[in-house]
PDB file of C-alpha atoms in Angstrom:
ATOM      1  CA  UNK A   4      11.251 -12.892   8.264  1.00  0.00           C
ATOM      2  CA  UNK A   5       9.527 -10.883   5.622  1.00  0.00           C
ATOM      3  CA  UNK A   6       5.751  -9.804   6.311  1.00  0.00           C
ATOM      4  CA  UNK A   7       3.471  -8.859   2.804  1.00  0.00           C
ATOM      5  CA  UNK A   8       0.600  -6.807   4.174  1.00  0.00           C
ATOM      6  CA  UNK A   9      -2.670  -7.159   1.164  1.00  0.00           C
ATOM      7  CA  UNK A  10      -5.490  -4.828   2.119  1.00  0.00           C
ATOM      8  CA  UNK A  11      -8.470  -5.343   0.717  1.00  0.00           C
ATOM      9  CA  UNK A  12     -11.943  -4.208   0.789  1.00  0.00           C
ATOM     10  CA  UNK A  13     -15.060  -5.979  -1.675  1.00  0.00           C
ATOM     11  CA  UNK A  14     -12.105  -8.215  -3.713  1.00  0.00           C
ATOM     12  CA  UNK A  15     -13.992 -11.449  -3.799  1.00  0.00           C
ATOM     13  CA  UNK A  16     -12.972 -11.698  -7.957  1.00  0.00           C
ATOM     14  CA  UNK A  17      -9.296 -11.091  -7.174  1.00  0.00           C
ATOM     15  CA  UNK A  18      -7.868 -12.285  -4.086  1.00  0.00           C
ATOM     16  CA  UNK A  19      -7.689 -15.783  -4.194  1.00  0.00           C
ATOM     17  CA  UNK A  20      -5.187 -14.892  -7.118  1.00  0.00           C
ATOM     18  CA  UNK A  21      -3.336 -12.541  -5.057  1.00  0.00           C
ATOM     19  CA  UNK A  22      -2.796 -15.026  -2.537  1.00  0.00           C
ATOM     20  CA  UNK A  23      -1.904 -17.965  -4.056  1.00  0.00           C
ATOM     21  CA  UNK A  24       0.803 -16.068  -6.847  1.00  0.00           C
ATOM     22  CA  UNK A  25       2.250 -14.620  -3.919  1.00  0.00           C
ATOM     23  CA  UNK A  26       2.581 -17.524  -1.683  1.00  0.00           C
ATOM     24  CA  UNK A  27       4.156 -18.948  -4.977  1.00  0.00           C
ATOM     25  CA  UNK A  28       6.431 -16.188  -5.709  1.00  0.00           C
ATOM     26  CA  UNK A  29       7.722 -16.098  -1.724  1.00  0.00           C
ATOM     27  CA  UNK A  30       8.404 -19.350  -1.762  1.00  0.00           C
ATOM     28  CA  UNK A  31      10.951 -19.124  -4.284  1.00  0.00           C
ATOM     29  CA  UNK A  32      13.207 -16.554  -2.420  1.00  0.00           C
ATOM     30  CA  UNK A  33      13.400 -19.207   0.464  1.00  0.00           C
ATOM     31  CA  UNK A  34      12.792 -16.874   3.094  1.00  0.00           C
ATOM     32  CA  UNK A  35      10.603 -17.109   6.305  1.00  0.00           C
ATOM     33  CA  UNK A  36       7.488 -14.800   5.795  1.00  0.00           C
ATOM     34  CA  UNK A  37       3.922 -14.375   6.535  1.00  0.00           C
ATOM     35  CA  UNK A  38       0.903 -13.002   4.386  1.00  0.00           C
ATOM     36  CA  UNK A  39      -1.623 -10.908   6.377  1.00  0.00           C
ATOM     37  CA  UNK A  40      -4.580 -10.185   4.279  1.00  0.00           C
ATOM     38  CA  UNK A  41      -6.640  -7.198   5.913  1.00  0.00           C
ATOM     39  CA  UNK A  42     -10.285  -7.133   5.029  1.00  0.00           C
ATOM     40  CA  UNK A  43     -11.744  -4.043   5.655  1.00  0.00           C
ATOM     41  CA  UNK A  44     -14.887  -4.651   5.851  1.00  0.00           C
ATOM     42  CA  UNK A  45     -15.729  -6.038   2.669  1.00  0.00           C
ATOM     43  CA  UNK A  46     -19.416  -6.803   1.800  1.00  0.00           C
ATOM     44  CA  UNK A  47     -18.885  -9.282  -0.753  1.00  0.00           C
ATOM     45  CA  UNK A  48     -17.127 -13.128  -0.261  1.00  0.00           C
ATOM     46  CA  UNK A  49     -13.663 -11.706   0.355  1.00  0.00           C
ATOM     47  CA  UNK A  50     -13.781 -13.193   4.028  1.00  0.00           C
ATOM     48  CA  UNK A  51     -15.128 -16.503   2.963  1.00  0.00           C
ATOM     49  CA  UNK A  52     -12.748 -17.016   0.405  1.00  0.00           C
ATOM     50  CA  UNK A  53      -9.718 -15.860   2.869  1.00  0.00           C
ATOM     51  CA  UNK A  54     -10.638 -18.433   5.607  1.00  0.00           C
ATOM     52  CA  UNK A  55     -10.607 -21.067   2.587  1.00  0.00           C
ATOM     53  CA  UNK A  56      -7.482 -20.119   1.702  1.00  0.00           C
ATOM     54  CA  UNK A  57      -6.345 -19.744   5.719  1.00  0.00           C
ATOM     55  CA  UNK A  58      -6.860 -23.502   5.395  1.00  0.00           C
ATOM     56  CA  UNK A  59      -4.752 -23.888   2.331  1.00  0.00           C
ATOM     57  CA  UNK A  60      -1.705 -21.670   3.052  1.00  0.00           C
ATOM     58  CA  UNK A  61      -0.235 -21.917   6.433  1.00  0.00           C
ATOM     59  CA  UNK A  62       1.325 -18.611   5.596  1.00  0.00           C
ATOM     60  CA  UNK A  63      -1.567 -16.474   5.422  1.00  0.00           C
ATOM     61  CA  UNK A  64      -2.766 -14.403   8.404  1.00  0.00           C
ATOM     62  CA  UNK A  65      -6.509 -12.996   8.346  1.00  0.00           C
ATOM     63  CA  UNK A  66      -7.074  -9.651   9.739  1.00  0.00           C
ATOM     64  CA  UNK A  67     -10.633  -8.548   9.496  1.00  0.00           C
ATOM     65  CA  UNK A  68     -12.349  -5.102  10.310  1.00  0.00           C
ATOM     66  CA  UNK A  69     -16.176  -5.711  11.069  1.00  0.00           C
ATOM     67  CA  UNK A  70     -17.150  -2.467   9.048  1.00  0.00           C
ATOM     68  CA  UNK A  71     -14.799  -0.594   6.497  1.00  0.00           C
ATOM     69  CA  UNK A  72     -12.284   1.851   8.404  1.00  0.00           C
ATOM     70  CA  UNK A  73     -10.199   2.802   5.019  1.00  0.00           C
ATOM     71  CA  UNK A  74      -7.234   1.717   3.566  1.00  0.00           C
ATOM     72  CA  UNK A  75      -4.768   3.958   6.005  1.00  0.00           C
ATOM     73  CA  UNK A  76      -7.012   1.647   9.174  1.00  0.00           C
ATOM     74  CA  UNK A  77      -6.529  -1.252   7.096  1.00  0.00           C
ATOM     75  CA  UNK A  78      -2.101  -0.543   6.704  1.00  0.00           C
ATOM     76  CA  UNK A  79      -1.982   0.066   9.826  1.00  0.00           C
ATOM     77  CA  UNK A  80      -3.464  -3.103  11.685  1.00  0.00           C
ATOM     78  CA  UNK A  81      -1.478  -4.876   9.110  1.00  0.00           C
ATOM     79  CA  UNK A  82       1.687  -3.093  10.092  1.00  0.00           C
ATOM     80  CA  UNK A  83       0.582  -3.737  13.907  1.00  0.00           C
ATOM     81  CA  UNK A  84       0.580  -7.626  13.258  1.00  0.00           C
ATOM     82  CA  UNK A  85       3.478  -8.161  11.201  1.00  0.00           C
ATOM     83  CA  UNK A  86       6.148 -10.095  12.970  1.00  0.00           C
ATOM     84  CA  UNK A  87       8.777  -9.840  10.065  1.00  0.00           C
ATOM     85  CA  UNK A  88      12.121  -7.801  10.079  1.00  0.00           C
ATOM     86  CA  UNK A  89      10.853  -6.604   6.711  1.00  0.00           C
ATOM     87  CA  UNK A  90       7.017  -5.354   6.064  1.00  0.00           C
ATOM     88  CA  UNK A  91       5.857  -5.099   2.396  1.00  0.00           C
ATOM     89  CA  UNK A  92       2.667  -3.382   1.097  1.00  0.00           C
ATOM     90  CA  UNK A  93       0.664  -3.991  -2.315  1.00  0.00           C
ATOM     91  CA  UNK A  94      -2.840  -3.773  -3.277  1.00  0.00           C
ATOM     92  CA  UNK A  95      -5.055  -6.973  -3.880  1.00  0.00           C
ATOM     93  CA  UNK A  96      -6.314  -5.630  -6.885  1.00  0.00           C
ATOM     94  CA  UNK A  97      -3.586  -7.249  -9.487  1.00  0.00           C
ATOM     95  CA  UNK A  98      -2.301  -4.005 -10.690  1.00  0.00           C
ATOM     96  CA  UNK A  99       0.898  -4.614  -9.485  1.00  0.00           C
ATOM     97  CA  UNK A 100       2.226  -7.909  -9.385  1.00  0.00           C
ATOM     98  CA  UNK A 101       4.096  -9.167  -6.540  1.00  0.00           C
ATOM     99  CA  UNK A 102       7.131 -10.129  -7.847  1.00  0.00           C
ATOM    100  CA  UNK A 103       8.391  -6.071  -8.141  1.00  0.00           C
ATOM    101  CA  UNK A 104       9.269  -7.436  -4.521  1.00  0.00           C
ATOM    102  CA  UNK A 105      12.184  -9.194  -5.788  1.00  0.00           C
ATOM    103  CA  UNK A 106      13.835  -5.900  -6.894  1.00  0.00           C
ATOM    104  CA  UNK A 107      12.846  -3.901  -3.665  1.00  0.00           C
ATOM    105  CA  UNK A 108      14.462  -6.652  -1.127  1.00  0.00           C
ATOM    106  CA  UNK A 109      17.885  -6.217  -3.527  1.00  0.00           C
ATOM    107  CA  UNK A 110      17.881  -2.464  -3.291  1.00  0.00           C
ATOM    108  CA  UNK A 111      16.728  -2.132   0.724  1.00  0.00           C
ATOM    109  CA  UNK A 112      19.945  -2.717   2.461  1.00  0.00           C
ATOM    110  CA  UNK A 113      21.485   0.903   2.142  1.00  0.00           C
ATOM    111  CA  UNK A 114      17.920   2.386   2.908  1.00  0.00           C
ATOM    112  CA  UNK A 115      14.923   2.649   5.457  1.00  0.00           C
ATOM    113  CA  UNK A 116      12.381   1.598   3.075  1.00  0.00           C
ATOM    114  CA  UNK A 117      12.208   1.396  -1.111  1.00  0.00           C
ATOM    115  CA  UNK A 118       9.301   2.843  -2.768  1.00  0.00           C
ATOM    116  CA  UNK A 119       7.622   2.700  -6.223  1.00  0.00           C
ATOM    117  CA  UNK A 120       6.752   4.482  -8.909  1.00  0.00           C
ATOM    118  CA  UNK A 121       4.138   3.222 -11.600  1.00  0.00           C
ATOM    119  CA  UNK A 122       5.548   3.142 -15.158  1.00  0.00           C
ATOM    120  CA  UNK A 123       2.784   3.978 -17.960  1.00  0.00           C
ATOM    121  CA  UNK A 124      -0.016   3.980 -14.713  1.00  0.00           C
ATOM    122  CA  UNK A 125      -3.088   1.914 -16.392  1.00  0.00           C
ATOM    123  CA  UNK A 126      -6.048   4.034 -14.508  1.00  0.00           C
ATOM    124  CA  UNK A 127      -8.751   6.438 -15.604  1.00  0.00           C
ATOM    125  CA  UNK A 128      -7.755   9.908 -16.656  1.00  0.00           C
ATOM    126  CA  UNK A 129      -9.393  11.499 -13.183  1.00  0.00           C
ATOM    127  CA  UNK A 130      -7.454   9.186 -11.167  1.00  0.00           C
ATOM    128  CA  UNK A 131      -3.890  10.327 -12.958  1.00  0.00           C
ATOM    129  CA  UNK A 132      -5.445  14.052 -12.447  1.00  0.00           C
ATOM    130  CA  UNK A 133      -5.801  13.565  -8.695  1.00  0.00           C
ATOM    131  CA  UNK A 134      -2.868  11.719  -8.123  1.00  0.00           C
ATOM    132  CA  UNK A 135      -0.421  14.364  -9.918  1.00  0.00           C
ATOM    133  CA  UNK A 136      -2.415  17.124  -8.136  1.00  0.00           C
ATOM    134  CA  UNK A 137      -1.635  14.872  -4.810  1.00  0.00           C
ATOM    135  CA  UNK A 138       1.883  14.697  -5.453  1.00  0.00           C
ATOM    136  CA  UNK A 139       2.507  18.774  -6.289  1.00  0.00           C
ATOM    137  CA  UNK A 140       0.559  19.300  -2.921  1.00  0.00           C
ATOM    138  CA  UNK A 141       3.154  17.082  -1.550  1.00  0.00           C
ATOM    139  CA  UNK A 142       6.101  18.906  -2.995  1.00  0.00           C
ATOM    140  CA  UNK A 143       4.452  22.434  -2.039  1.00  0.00           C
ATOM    141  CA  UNK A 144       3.533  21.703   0.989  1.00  0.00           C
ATOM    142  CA  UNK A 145       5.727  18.935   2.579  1.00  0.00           C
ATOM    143  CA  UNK A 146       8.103  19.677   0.645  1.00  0.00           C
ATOM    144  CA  UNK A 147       8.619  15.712  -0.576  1.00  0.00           C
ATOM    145  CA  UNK A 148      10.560  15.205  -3.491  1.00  0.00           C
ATOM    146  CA  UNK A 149       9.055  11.733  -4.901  1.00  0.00           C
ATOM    147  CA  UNK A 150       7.471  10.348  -8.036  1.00  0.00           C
ATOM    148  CA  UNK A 151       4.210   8.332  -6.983  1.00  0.00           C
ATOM    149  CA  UNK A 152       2.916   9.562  -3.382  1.00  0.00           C
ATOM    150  CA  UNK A 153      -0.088   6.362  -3.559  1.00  0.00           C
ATOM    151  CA  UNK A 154       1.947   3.759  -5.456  1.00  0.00           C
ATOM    152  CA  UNK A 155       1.174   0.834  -3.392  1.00  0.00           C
ATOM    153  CA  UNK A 156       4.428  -0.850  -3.633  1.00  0.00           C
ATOM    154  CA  UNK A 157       6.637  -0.236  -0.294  1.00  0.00           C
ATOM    155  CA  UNK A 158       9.193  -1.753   1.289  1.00  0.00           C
ATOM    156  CA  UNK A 159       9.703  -0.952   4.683  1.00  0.00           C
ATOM    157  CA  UNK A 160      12.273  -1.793   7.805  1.00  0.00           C
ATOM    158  CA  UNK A 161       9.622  -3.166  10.180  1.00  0.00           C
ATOM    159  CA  UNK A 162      11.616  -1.061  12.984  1.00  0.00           C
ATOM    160  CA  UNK A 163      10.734   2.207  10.919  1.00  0.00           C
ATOM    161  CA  UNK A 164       7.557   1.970   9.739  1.00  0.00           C
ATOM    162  CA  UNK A 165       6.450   0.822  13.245  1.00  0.00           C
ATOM    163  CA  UNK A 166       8.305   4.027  14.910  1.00  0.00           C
ATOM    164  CA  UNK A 167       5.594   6.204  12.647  1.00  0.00           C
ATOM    165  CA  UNK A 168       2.810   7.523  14.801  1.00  0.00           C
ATOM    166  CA  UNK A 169       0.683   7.312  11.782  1.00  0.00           C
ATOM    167  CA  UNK A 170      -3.367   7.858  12.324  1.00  0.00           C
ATOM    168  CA  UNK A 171      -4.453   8.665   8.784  1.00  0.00           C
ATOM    169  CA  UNK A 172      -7.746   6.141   7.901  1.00  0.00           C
ATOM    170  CA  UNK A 173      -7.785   6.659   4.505  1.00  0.00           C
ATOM    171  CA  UNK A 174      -5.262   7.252   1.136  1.00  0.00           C
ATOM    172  CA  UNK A 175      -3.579   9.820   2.978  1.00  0.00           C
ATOM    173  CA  UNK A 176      -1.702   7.032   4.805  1.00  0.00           C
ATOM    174  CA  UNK A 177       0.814   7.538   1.996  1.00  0.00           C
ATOM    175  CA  UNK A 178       1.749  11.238   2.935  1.00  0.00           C
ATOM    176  CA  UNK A 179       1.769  10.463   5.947  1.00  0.00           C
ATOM    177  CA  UNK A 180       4.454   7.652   5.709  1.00  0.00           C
ATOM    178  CA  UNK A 181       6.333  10.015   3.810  1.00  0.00           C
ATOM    179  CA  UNK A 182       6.275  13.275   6.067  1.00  0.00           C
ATOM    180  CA  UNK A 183       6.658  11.563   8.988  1.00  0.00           C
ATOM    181  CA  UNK A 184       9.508   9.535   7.804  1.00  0.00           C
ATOM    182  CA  UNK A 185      11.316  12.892   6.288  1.00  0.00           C
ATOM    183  CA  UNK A 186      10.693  14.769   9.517  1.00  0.00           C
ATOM    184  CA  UNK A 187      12.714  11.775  11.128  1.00  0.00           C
ATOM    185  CA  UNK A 188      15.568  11.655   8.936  1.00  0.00           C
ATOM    186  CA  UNK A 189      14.478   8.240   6.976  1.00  0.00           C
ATOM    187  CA  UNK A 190      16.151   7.481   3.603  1.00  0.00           C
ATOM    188  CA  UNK A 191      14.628   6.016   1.162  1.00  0.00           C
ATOM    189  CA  UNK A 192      15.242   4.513  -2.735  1.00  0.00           C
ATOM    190  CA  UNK A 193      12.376   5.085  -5.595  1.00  0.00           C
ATOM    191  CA  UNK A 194      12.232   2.350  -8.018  1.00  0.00           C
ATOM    192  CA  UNK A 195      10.203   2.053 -11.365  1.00  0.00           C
ATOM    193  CA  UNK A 196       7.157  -0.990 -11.197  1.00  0.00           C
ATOM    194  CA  UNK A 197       5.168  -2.271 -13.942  1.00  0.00           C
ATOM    195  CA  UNK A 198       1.570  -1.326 -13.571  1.00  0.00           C
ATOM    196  CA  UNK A 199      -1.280  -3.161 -15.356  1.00  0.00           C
ATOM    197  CA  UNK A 200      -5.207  -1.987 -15.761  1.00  0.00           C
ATOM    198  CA  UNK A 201      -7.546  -3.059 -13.311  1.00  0.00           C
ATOM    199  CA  UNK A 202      -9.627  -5.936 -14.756  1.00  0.00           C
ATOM    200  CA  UNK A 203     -12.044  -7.071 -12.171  1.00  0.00           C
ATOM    201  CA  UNK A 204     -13.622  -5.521  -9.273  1.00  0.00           C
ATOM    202  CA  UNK A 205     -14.412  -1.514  -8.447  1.00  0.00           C
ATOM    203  CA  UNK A 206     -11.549   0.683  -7.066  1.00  0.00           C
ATOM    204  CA  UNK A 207     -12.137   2.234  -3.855  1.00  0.00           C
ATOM    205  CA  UNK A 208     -11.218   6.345  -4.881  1.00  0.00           C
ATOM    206  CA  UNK A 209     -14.445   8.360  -4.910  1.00  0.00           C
ATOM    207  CA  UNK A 210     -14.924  11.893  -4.750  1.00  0.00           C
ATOM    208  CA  UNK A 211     -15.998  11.622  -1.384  1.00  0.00           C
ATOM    209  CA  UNK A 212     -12.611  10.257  -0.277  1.00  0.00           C
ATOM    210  CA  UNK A 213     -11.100  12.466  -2.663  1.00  0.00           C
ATOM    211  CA  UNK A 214     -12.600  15.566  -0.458  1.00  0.00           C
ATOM    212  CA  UNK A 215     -11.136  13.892   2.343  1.00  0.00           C
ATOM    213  CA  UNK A 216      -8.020  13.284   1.733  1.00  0.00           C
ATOM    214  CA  UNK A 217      -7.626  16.891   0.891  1.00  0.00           C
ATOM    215  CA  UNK A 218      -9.033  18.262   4.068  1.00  0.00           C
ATOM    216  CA  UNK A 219      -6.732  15.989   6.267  1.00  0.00           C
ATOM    217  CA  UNK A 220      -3.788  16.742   4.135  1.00  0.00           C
ATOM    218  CA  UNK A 221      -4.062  20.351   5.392  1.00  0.00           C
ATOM    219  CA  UNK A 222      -5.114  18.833   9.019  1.00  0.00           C
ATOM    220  CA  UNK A 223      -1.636  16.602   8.577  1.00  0.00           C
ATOM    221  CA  UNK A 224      -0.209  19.710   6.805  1.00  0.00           C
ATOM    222  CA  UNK A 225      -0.859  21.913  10.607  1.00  0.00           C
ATOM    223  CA  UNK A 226      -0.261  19.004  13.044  1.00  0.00           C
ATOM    224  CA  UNK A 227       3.126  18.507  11.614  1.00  0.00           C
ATOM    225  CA  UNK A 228       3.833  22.471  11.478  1.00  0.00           C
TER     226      UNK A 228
END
């Protein structure tokens, strides 16, 4: 079985989308798998419109937080459900479309988990600036060798990503998976994904969680040294 894991937080313009492309899309590897949609909280209709679409697509599993924990909170209770051999992770913003998948499951039998890497990344100059200064703190510090730290396209063996003591709440979640999963000895494949501009809804970075993630990367930085 393959398990797609869609967090979400305040989506209520997107996710009906999200869900019903991807139901389409799975159905045409003709595979078992499950969608568990993790709402985080959101303030807006996100959780009406996923228990209408609970009712349409036997598929979909609702996780919901009653106040917003962060996206790392929101990966892992998906991980934590997932009953699939396979676990796959992508935003429900549309900035990535689910099909990359198709690519990922061809490439993840000679590794532990296949990650991506946004071609041409369609965000705001201050979120490329952060990101690149994420990833050389990465390389510095953790000494990770990969293109797109936060690319929120991964393809994981469920029996690996669950082995991952991960606690990270928010975007640091990412790191994590990836120090954690070097310290252990985990391979893993990079691959190139399309990446399109955000066209509804807010994204969740602010400088706020910016600040955050880089005081528990040197937290994460000490635990794991």
């Amino acid at each position: 079985m393959l398990s797609v894991v869609l967090p979400l937080y305040n989506e209520e313009d997107n996710i009906a989308k999200v869900i019903r492309t991807a139901a389409e899309f799975l159905r045409t590897l003709k595979i078992h798998f499950e969608i568990i949609a993790v709402d985080d909280g959101s303030r807006d209709r996100s959780g009406e419109i996923l228990k209408k679409l609970g009712l349409e697509f036997p598929e979909l599993i609702v996780v919901s937080h009653n106040q917003n924990l962060g996206y790392g909170a929101a990966l892992r209770s998906g991980f934590s459900q997932a009953r699939g051999e396979l676990i796959f992770f992508t935003d429900s913003d549309l900035q990535i479309k689910i099909e990359e998948l198709g690519n990922f499951l061809k490439n993840i039998d000679s590794y532990d988990f296949v990650v991506g890497y946004r071609m041409n990344r369609q965000d705001p100059w201050h979120r490329r600036l952060f990101s690149m200064f994420f990833n050389l703190l990465g390389r510095f510090l953790f000494k990770i060798r990969v293109r797109d730290l936060n690319c929120a396209a991964k393809l994981f063996r469920a029996e690996m990503i669950k082995s991952l003591p991960l606690s990270s709440n928010g975007f640091l979640v990412n790191l994590e998976i990836f120090a954690l999963a070097q310290k252990r000895g985990f391979k893993f494949l990079e691959l190139p994904v399309t990446h399109f501009p955000r066209l509804k809804g807010k994204p969740l970075s602010s400088f706020r969680q910016v600040f955050r993630s880089l005081t528990g990367l040197f937290k994460l930085w000490s635990r794991l040294n």
